[in-house]
mmCIF file of C-alpha atoms in Angstrom:
data_model
loop_
_atom_site.group_PDB
_atom_site.id
_atom_site.type_symbol
_atom_site.label_atom_id
_atom_site.label_comp_id
_atom_site.label_asym_id
_atom_site.label_seq_id
_atom_site.Cartn_x
_atom_site.Cartn_y
_atom_site.Cartn_z
ATOM 1 C CA VAL A 1 83.875 -4.364 86.676
ATOM 2 C CA ILE A 2 86.198 -6.110 84.258
ATOM 3 C CA ILE A 3 85.691 -9.839 83.799
ATOM 4 C CA CYS A 4 88.325 -11.958 82.086
ATOM 5 C CA LEU A 5 87.141 -15.205 80.544
ATOM 6 C CA LYS A 6 90.035 -17.566 80.007
ATOM 7 C CA ALA A 7 90.549 -21.120 78.797
ATOM 8 C CA ASP A 8 93.500 -23.424 78.327
ATOM 9 C CA GLU A 9 95.285 -23.731 74.988
ATOM 10 C CA GLU A 10 93.540 -26.947 73.979
ATOM 11 C CA GLU A 11 90.116 -25.470 74.662
ATOM 12 C CA ILE A 12 90.920 -22.333 72.658
ATOM 13 C CA LEU A 13 92.090 -24.504 69.760
ATOM 14 C CA LYS A 14 88.741 -26.337 69.819
ATOM 15 C CA ARG A 15 86.779 -23.084 69.841
ATOM 16 C CA VAL A 16 88.489 -21.153 67.041
ATOM 17 C CA ASP A 17 88.597 -21.837 63.338
ATOM 18 C CA ASP A 18 91.229 -21.257 60.676
ATOM 19 C CA THR A 19 89.909 -17.826 59.713
ATOM 20 C CA ARG A 20 91.436 -15.986 62.703
ATOM 21 C CA PRO A 21 94.145 -13.714 61.232
ATOM 22 C CA LEU A 22 96.177 -13.650 64.459
ATOM 23 C CA LEU A 23 96.361 -17.446 64.466
ATOM 24 C CA LYS A 24 97.944 -17.953 61.064
ATOM 25 C CA GLY A 25 100.705 -20.561 61.019
ATOM 26 C CA ASP A 26 101.209 -22.823 64.036
ATOM 27 C CA ARG A 27 97.960 -22.090 65.877
ATOM 28 C CA THR A 28 99.067 -23.726 69.117
ATOM 29 C CA GLU A 29 102.245 -21.677 69.266
ATOM 30 C CA ARG A 30 100.400 -18.476 68.322
ATOM 31 C CA ILE A 31 97.845 -19.052 71.084
ATOM 32 C CA ARG A 32 100.633 -19.677 73.586
ATOM 33 C CA THR A 33 102.477 -16.524 72.471
ATOM 34 C CA LEU A 34 99.373 -14.328 72.538
ATOM 35 C CA MET A 35 98.422 -15.581 75.989
ATOM 36 C CA LYS A 36 101.898 -14.731 77.319
ATOM 37 C CA GLU A 37 101.929 -11.298 75.663
ATOM 38 C CA ARG A 38 98.470 -10.424 76.975
ATOM 39 C CA ASP A 39 98.813 -11.893 80.468
ATOM 40 C CA ILE A 40 99.722 -8.534 82.018
ATOM 41 C CA TYR A 41 96.405 -7.145 80.786
ATOM 42 C CA TYR A 42 94.353 -10.216 81.694
ATOM 43 C CA ARG A 43 95.647 -10.016 85.286
ATOM 44 C CA ARG A 44 94.131 -6.528 85.635
ATOM 45 C CA ALA A 45 90.618 -7.952 85.566
ATOM 46 C CA ASP A 46 88.509 -7.701 88.689
ATOM 47 C CA ILE A 47 87.188 -11.212 88.138
ATOM 48 C CA THR A 48 88.749 -14.079 86.173
ATOM 49 C CA ILE A 49 86.763 -17.147 85.196
ATOM 50 C CA ASP A 50 88.266 -20.251 83.645
ATOM 51 C CA THR A 51 85.777 -21.329 80.979
ATOM 52 C CA THR A 52 87.597 -24.524 80.004
ATOM 53 C CA ALA A 53 85.068 -27.336 79.422
ATOM 54 C CA LYS A 54 82.173 -25.152 80.603
ATOM 55 C CA SER A 55 79.039 -24.307 78.669
ATOM 56 C CA PRO A 56 78.088 -20.677 78.080
ATOM 57 C CA HIS A 57 75.162 -21.188 80.475
ATOM 58 C CA VAL A 58 77.440 -22.355 83.308
ATOM 59 C CA VAL A 59 79.827 -19.447 82.718
ATOM 60 C CA ALA A 60 76.935 -16.980 82.735
ATOM 61 C CA GLU A 61 75.716 -18.407 86.047
ATOM 62 C CA GLU A 62 79.208 -18.035 87.520
ATOM 63 C CA ILE A 63 79.359 -14.407 86.401
ATOM 64 C CA ILE A 64 75.951 -13.651 87.915
ATOM 65 C CA ASP A 65 76.895 -15.360 91.191
ATOM 66 C CA LEU A 66 80.223 -13.530 91.462
ATOM 67 C CA LEU A 67 78.670 -10.164 90.653
ATOM 68 C CA SER A 68 75.932 -10.670 93.220
ATOM 69 C CA LEU A 69 78.570 -11.496 95.851
ATOM 70 C CA ARG A 70 80.333 -8.229 95.027
ATOM 71 C CA GLU A 71 77.087 -6.296 95.481
ATOM 72 C CA ASP A 72 76.359 -8.034 98.788
ATOM 73 C CA GLY A 73 79.884 -7.480 100.118
#
């Protein structure tokens, strides 16, 4: 099972620091570009969870719930 964790651009900007080599320069534009370039791969995931404004605990609970539904179905 492949799980894609995604967030909106603003959330990603909050979460990353200036040391990310792929985000050198205009970080907002780089994030936007990388998201577009990678979208074809992200869409291949079996499960996609938007993590925007969610704590790691909430995201983990969502993953567990979704995986248990898959096992039950």
